[in-house]
PDB file of C-alpha atoms in Angstrom:
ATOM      1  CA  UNK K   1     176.735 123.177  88.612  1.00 96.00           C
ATOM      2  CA  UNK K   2     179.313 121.806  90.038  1.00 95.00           C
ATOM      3  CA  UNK K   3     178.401 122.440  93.723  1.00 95.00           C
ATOM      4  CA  UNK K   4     174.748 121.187  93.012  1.00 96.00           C
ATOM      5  CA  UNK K   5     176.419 117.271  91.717  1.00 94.00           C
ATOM      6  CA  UNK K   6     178.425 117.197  94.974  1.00 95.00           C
ATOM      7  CA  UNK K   7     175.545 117.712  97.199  1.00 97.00           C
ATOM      8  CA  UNK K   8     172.204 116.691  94.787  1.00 96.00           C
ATOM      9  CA  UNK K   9     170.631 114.233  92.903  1.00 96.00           C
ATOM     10  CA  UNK K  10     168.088 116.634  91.869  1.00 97.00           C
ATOM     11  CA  UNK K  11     168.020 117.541  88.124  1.00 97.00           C
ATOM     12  CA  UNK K  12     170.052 120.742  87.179  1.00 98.00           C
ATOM     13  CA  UNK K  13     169.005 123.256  85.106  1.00 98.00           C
ATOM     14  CA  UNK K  14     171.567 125.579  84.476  1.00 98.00           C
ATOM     15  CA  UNK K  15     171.224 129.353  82.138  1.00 98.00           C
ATOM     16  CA  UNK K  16     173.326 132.274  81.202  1.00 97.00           C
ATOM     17  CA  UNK K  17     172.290 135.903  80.341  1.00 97.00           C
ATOM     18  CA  UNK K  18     173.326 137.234  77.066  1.00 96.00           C
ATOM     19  CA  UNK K  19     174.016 140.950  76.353  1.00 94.00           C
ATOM     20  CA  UNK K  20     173.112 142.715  73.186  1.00 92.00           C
ATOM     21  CA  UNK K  21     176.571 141.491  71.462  1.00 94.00           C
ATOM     22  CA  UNK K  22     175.664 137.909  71.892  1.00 94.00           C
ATOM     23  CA  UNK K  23     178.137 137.418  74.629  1.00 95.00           C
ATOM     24  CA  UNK K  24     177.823 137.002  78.863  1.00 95.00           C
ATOM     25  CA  UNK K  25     179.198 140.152  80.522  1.00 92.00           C
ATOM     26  CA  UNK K  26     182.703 138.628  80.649  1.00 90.00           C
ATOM     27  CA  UNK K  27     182.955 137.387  77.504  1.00 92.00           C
ATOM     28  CA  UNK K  28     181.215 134.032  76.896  1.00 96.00           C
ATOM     29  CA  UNK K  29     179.676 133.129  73.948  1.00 97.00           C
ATOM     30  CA  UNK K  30     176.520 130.860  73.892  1.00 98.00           C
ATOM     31  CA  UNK K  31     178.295 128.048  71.941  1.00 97.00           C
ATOM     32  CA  UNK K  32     180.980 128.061  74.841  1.00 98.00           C
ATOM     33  CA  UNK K  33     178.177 128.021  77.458  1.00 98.00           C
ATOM     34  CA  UNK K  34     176.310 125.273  76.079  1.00 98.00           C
ATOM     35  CA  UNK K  35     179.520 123.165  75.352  1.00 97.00           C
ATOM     36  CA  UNK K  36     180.863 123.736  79.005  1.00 97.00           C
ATOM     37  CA  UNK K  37     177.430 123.188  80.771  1.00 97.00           C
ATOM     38  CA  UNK K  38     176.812 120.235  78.680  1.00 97.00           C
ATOM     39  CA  UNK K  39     180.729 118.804  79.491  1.00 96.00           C
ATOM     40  CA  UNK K  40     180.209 119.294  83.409  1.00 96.00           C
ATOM     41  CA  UNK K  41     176.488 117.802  83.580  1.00 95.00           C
ATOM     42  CA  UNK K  42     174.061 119.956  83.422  1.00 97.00           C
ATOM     43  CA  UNK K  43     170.986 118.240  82.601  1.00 98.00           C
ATOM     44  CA  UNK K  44     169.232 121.132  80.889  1.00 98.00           C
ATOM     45  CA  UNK K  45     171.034 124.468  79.951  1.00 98.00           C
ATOM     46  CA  UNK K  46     170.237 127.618  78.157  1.00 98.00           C
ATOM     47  CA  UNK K  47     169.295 131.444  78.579  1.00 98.00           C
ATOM     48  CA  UNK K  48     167.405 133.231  81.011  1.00 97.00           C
ATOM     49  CA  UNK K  49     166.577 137.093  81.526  1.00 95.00           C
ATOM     50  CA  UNK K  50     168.671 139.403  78.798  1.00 89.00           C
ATOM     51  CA  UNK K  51     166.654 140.198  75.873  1.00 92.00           C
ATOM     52  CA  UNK K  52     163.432 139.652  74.497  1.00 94.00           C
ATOM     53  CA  UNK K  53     162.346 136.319  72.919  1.00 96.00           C
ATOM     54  CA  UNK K  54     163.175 137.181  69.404  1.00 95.00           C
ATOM     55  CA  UNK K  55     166.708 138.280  69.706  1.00 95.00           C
ATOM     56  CA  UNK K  56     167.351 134.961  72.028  1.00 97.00           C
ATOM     57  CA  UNK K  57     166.192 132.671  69.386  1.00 97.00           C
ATOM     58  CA  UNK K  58     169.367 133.378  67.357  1.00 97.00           C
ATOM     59  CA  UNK K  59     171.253 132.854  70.479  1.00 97.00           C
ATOM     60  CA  UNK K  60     169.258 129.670  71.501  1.00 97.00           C
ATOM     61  CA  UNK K  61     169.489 128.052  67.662  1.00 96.00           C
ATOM     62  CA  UNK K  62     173.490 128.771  68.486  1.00 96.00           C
ATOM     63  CA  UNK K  63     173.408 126.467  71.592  1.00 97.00           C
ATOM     64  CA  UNK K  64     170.927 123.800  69.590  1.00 96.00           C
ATOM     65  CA  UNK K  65     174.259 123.413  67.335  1.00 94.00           C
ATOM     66  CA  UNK K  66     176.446 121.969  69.876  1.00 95.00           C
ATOM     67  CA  UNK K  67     174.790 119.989  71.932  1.00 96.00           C
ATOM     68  CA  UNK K  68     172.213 117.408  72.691  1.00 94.00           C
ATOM     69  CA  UNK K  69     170.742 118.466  75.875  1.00 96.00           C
ATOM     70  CA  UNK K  70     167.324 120.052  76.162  1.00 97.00           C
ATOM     71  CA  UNK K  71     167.499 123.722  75.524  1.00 97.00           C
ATOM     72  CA  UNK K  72     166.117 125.891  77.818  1.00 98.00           C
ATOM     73  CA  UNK K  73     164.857 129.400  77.668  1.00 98.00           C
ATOM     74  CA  UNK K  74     163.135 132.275  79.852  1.00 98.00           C
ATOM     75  CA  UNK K  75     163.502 136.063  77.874  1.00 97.00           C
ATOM     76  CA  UNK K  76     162.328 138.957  79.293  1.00 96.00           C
ATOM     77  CA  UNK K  77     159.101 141.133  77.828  1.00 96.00           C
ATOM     78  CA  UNK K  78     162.007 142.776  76.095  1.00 92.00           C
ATOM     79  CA  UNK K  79     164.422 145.258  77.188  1.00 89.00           C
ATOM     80  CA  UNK K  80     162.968 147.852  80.016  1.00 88.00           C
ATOM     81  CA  UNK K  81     162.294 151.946  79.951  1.00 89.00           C
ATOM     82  CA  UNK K  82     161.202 154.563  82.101  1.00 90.00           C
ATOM     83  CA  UNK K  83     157.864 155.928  81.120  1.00 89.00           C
ATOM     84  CA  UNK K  84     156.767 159.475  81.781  1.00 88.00           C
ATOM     85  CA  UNK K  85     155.463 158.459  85.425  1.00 89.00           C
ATOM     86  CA  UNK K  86     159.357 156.768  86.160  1.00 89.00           C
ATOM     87  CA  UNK K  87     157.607 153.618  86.372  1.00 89.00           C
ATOM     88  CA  UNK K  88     160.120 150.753  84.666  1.00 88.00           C
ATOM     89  CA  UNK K  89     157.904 149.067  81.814  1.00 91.00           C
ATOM     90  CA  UNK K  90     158.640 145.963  79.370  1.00 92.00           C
ATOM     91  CA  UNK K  91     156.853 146.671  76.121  1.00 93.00           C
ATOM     92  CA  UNK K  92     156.420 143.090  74.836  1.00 96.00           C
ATOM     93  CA  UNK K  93     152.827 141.699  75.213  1.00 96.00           C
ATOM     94  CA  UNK K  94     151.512 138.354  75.626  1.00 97.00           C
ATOM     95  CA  UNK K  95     150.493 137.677  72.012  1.00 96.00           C
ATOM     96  CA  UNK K  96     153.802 138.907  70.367  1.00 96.00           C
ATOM     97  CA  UNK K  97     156.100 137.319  73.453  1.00 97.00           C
ATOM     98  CA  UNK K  98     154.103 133.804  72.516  1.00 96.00           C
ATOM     99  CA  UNK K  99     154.715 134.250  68.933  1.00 95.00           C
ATOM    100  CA  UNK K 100     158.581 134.229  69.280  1.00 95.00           C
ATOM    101  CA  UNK K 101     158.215 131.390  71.434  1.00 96.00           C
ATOM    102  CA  UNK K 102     156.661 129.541  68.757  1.00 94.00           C
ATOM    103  CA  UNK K 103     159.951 130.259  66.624  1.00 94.00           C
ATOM    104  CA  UNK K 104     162.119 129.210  68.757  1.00 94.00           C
ATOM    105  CA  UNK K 105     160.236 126.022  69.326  1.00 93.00           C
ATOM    106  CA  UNK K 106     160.298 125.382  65.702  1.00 92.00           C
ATOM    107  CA  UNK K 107     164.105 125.394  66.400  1.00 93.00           C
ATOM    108  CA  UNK K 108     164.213 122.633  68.580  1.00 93.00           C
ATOM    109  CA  UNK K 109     164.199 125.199  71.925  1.00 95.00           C
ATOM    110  CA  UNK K 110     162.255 122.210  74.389  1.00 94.00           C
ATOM    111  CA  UNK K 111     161.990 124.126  77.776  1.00 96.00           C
ATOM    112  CA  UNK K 112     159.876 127.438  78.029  1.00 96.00           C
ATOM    113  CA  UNK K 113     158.949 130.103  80.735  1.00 97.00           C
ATOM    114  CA  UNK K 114     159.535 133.784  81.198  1.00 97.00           C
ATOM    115  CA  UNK K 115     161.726 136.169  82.989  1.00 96.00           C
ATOM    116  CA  UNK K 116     161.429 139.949  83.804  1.00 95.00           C
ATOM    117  CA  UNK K 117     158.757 141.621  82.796  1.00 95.00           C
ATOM    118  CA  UNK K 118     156.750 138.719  82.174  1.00 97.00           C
ATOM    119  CA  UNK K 119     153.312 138.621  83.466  1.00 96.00           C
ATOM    120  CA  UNK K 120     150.615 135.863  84.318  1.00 97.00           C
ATOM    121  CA  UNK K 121     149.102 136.260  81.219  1.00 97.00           C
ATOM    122  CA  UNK K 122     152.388 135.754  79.287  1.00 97.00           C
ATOM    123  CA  UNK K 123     152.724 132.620  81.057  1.00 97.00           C
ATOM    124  CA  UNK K 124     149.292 131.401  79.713  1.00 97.00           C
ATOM    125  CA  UNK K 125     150.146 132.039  76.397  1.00 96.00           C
ATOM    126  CA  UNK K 126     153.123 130.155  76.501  1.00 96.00           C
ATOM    127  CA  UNK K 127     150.929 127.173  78.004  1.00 95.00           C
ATOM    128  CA  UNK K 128     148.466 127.532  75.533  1.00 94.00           C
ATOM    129  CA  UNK K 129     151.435 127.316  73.133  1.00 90.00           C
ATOM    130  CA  UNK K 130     152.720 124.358  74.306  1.00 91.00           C
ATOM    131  CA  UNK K 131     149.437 122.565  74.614  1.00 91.00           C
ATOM    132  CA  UNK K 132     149.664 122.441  70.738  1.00 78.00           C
ATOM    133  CA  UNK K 133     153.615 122.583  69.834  1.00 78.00           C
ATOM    134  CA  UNK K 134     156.193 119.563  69.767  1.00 79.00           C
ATOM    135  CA  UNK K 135     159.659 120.819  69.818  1.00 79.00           C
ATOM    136  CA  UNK K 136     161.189 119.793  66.001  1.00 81.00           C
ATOM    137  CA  UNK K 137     163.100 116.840  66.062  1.00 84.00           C
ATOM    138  CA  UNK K 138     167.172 118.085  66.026  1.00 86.00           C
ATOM    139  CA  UNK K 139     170.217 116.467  63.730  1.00 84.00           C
ATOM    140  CA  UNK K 140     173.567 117.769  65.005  1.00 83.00           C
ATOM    141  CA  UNK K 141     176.469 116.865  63.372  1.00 80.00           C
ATOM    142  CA  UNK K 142     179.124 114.527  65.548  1.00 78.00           C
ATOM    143  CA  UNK K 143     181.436 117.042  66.820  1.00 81.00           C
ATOM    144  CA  UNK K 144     183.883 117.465  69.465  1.00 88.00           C
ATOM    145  CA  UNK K 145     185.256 120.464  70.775  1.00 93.00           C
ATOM    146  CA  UNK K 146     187.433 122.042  73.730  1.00 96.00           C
ATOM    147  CA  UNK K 147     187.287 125.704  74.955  1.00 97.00           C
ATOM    148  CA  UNK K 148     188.866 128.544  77.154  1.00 97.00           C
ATOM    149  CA  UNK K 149     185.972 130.785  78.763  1.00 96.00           C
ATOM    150  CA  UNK K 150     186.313 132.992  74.909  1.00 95.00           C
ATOM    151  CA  UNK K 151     187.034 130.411  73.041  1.00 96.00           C
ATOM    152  CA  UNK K 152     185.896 127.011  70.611  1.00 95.00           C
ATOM    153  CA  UNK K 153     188.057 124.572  69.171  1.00 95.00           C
ATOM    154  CA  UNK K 154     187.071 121.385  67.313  1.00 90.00           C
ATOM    155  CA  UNK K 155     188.542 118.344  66.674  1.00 86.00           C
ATOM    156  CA  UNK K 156     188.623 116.372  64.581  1.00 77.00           C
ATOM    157  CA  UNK K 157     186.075 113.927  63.996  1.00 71.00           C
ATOM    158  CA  UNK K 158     186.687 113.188  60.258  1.00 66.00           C
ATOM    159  CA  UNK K 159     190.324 112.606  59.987  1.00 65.00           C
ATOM    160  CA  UNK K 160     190.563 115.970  57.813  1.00 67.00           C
ATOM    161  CA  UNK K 161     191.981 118.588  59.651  1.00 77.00           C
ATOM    162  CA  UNK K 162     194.131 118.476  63.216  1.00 85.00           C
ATOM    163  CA  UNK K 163     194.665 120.669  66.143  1.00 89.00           C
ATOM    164  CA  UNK K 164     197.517 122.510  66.624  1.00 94.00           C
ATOM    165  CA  UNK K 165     198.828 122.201  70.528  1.00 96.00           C
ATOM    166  CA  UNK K 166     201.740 123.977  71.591  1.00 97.00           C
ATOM    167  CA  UNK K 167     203.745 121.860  74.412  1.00 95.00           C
ATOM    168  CA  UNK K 168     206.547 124.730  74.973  1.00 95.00           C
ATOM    169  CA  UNK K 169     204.928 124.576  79.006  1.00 97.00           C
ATOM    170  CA  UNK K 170     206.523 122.105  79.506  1.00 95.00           C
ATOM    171  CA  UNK K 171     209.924 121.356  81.876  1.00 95.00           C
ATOM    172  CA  UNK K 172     211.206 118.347  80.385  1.00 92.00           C
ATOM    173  CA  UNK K 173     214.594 119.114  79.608  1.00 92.00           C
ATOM    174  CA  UNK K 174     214.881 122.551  79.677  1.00 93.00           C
ATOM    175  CA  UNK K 175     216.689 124.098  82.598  1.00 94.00           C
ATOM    176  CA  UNK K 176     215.381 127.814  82.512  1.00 94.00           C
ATOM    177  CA  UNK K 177     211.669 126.552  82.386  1.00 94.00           C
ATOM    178  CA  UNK K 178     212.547 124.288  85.550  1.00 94.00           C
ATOM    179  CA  UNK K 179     214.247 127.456  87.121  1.00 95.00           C
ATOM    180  CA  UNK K 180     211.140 129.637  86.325  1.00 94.00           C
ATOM    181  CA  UNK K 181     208.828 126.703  88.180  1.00 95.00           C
ATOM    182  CA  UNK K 182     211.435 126.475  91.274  1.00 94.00           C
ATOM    183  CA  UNK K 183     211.119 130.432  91.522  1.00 94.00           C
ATOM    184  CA  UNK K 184     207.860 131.024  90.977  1.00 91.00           C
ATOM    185  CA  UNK K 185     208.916 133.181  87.842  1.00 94.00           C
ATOM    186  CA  UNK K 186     205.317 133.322  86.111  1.00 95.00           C
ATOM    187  CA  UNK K 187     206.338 136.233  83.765  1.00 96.00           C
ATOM    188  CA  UNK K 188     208.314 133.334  81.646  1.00 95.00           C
ATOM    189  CA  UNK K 189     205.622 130.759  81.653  1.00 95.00           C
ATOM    190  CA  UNK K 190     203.311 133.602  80.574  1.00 97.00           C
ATOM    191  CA  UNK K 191     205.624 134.431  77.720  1.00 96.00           C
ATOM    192  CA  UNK K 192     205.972 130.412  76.224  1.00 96.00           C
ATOM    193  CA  UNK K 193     201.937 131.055  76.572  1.00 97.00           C
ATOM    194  CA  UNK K 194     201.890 134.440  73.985  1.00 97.00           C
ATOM    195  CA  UNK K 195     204.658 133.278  71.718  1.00 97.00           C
ATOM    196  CA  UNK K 196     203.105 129.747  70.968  1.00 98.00           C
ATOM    197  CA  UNK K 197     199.531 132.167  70.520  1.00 97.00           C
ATOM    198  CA  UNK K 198     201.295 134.371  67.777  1.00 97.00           C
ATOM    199  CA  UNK K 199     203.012 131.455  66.058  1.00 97.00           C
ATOM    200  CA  UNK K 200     199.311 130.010  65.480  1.00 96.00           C
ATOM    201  CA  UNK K 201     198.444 127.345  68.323  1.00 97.00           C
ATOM    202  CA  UNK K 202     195.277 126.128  68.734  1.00 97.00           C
ATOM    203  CA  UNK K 203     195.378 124.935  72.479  1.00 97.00           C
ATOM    204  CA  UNK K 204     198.423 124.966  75.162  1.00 98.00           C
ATOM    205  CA  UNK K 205     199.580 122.029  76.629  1.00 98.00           C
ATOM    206  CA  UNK K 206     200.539 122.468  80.396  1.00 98.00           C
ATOM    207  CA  UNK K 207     203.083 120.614  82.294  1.00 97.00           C
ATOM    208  CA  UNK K 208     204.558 121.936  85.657  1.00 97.00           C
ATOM    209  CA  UNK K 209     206.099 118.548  86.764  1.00 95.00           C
ATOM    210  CA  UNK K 210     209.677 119.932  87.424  1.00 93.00           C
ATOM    211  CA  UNK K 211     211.888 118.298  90.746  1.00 91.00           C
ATOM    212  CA  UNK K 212     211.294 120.654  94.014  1.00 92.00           C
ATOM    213  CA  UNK K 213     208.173 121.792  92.986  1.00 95.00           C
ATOM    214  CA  UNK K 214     204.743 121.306  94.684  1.00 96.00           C
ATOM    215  CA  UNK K 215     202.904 119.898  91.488  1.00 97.00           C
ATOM    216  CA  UNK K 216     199.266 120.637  92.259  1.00 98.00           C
ATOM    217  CA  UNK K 217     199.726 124.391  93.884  1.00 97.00           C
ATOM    218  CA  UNK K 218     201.420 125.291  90.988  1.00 97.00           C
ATOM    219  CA  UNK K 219     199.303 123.905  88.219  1.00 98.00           C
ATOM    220  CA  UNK K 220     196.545 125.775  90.187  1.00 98.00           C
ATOM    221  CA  UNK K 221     198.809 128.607  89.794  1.00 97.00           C
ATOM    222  CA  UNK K 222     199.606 128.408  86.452  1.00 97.00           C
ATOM    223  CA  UNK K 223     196.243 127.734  84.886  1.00 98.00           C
ATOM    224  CA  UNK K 224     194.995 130.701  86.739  1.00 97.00           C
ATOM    225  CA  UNK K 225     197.603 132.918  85.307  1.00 97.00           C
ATOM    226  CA  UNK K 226     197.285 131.559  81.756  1.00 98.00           C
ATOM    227  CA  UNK K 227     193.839 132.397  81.831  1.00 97.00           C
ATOM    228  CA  UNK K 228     194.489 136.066  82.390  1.00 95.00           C
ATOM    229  CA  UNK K 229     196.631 136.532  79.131  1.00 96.00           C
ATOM    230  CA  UNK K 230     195.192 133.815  76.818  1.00 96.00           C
ATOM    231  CA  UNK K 231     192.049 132.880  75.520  1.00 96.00           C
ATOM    232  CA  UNK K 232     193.499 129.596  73.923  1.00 98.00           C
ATOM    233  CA  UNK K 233     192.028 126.461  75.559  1.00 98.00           C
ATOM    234  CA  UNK K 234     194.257 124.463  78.199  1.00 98.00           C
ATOM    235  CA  UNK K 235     195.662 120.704  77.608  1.00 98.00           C
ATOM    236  CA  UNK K 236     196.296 119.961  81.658  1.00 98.00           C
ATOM    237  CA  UNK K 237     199.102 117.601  81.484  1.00 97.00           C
ATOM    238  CA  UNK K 238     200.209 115.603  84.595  1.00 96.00           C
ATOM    239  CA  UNK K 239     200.289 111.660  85.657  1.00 92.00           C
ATOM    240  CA  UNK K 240     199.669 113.675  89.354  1.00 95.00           C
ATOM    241  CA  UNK K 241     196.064 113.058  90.131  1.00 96.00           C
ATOM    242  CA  UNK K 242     195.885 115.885  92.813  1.00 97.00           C
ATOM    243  CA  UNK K 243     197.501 118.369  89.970  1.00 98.00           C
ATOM    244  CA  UNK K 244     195.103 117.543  87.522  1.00 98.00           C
ATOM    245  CA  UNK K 245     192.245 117.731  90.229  1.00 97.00           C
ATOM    246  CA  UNK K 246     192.972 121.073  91.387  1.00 98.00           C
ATOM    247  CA  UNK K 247     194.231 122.895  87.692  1.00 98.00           C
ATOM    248  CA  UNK K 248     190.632 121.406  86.492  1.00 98.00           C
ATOM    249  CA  UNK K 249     188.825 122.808  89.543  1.00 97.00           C
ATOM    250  CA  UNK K 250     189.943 126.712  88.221  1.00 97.00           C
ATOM    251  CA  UNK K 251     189.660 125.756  84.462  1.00 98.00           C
ATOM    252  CA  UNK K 252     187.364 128.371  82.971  1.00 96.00           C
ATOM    253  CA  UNK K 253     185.454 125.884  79.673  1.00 97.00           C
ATOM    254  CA  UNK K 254     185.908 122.275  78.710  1.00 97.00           C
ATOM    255  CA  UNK K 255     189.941 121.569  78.622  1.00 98.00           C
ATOM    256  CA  UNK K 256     191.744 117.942  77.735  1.00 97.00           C
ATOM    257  CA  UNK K 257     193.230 115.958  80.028  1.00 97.00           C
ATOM    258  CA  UNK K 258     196.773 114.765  78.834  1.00 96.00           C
ATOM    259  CA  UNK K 259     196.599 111.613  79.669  1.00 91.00           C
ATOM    260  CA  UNK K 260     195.774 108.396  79.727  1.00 94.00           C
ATOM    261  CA  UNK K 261     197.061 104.666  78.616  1.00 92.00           C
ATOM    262  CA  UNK K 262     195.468 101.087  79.358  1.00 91.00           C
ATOM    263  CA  UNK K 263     196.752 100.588  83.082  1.00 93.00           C
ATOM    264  CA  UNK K 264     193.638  99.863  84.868  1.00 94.00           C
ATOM    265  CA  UNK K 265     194.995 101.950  88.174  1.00 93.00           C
ATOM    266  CA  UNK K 266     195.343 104.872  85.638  1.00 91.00           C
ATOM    267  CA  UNK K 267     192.004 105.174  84.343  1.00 94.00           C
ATOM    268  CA  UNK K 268     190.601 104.393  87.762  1.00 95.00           C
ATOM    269  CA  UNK K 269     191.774 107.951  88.853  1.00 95.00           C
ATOM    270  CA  UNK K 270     191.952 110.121  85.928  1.00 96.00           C
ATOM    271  CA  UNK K 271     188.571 108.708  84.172  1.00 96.00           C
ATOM    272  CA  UNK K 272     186.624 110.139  86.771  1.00 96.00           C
ATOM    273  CA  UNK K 273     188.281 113.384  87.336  1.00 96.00           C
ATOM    274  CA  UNK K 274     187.503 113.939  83.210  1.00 96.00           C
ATOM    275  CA  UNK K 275     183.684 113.237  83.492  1.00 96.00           C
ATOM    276  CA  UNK K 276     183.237 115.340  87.057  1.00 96.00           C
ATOM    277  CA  UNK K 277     185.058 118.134  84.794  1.00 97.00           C
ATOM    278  CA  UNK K 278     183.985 117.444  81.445  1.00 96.00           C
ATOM    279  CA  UNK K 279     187.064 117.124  80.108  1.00 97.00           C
ATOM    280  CA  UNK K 280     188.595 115.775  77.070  1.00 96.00           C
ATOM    281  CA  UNK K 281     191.259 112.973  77.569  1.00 95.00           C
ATOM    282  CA  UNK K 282     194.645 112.017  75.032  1.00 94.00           C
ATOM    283  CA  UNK K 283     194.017 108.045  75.239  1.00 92.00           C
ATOM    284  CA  UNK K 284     197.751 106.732  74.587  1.00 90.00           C
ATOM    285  CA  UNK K 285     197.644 103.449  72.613  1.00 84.00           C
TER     286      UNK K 285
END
C-alpha cells in the first residue's frame, strides 16, 4: 500500500487471506488488518481467496466493526480436493456461492467478486445479486485503537478506562540503558520489553535518544528487534524526524507517535509522517 501512494493516484484496493483459524499465515487477525490498512490509506480493504463465502462472512462482519472503509471481498468456491481423476475441484456452485454473498451483503460487505474456483457463471450470479441488493447502512461505534502485527488496543474514547504504556525504553537518566544503546547490547532492551509485558503493559514506549548514538539506525534497529519478542504495540518516541521516519517504515500495525506540541515547525514534520503511516500521535498541551 504503501509503495502504490508513493508512485499512484489510482485508488487502492488492498485484501488479506485468512486461514481456517481466522488469522493470516503469520498471525494477523482481520480486525488488525482492517485497522492497519485503513490507518495507512487504503481506500478499500478486505479478504480475498482463503475460504468459501460463508466462513468469510464472520471474518468480513469482524473488519465491518472497525472501520469505515468499503469492505471488500472475493472467497473461493470453497476449499479444493482431488477427485478420483486427480483433477483439483471447488465444490461450491453458483446458486449456493450467491446465497452467502447475499449474507454478507446484509452485513454491510459493499465490494463483491470471486477468487479460485470461481467460474463465469458464479460471477453472474453475483451480478444478478447486486442488480437487486444495497449494502445495509453500517453504525460503528467511535473507537480508536493501536496495534502490533498480533495485536488490538483501544483507547479511550469515553474517559472510562486508560492505556497502560510502559516507558522503561527509555535512556533518560539511566546509565546502563545508555551503555546498552552505545554497545549495541539488544539483549537488555529486549529484556525492559518482556518485563514491562509480564507486569501488564498495554503498549511500549520507545526512546533510543542516548549521546553517541546514531538515532534513526537504531530505532530501526530496535523496533525490528522488539517485534520479534513482543506482540505489544509500539509508542515510537523521538523529536528526530529521520528516527521516527525510519522506526515507522519497519512498524508491523498502526503504532503512536510520541509526540507532538503547538510549534508550527513541529507539526509541519511529524503531522505528515503520522498520516503517510497511520499513526497515532500524543498531542502535548
Amino acid at each position: 500500500v504503501l509503495a502504490c501512494r508513493e508512485n499512484s493516484d489510482l485508488p487502492v484496493f488492498a485484501t488479506m487471506t485468512f486461514e481456517e483459524d481466522g488469522r493470516t499465515f503469520l498471525g494477523t487477525s482481520p480486525e488488525v488488518a482492517a485497522i492497519t490498512l485503513d490507518a495507512i490509506g487504503a481506500d478499500v480493504l478486505g479478504i480475498n481467496c482463503s475460504q468459501g463465502p460463508a466462513e468469510l462472512r464472520g471474518l468480513a462482519a469482524r473488519m465491518l466493526t472497525v472501520t469505515d472503509k468499503p469492505i471488500m471481498v472475493q472467497a473461493n468456491a470453497g476449499l479444493p480436493h482431488v477427485d478420483d481423476d486427480g483433477n483439483t475441484v471447488f465444490d461450491i456452485q453458483a446458486p449456493e456461492y450467491a446465497e452467502a454473498v447475499a449474507g454478507m451483503i446484509a452485513d454491510g460487505v459493499s465490494v463483491v467478486g470471486g477468487c479460485c474456483g470461481t467460474t463465469p457463471a458464479h460471477m453472474a450470479a453475483l451480478r444478478t445479486l447486486i442488480d437487486n441488493h444495497t449494502p445495509s447502512p453500517r453504525h460503528r461505534k467511535p473507537s480508536m485503537s493501536v496495534t502490533s502485527a498480533q495485536t488490538v488496543v483501544d483507547l479511550p474514547c469515553d474517559g472510562h478506562k486508560i492505556a497502560v504504556i510502559g516507558e522503561r525504553i527509555n535512556p533518560t537518566g539511566k546509565k546502563r540503558f545508555q551503555q546498552a544503546l552505545r554497545e549495541g547490547d539488544m539483549n537488555y532492551v529486549l529484556e525492559q520489553a518482556v518485563s514491562q509485558a509480564e507486569a501488564g503493559a498495554q503498549i511500549l514506549d520507545v526512546n533510543v535518544g542516548a549521546p553517541g548514538v546514531d538515532e534513526p539506525v537504531l530505532m530501526e534497529q530496535v523496533v525490528k528487534a522488539l517485534q520479534s519478542v513482543t506482540s505489544l504495540p509500539l509508542q515510537l518516541d523521538s523529536s528526530n524526524v529521520e528516527a521516527l521516519a525510519r522506526g515507522l517504515r519497519v512498524y508491523n500495525g498502526k503504532p503512536i507517535v510520541n509526540s507532538v506540541n503547538g510549534e508550527p515547525e513541529t507539526l509541519e514534520k511529524i503531522l505528515p509522517l503520522c498520516k503517510k503511516y497511520g499513526a497515532a500521535v500524543v498531542g502535548l498541551a
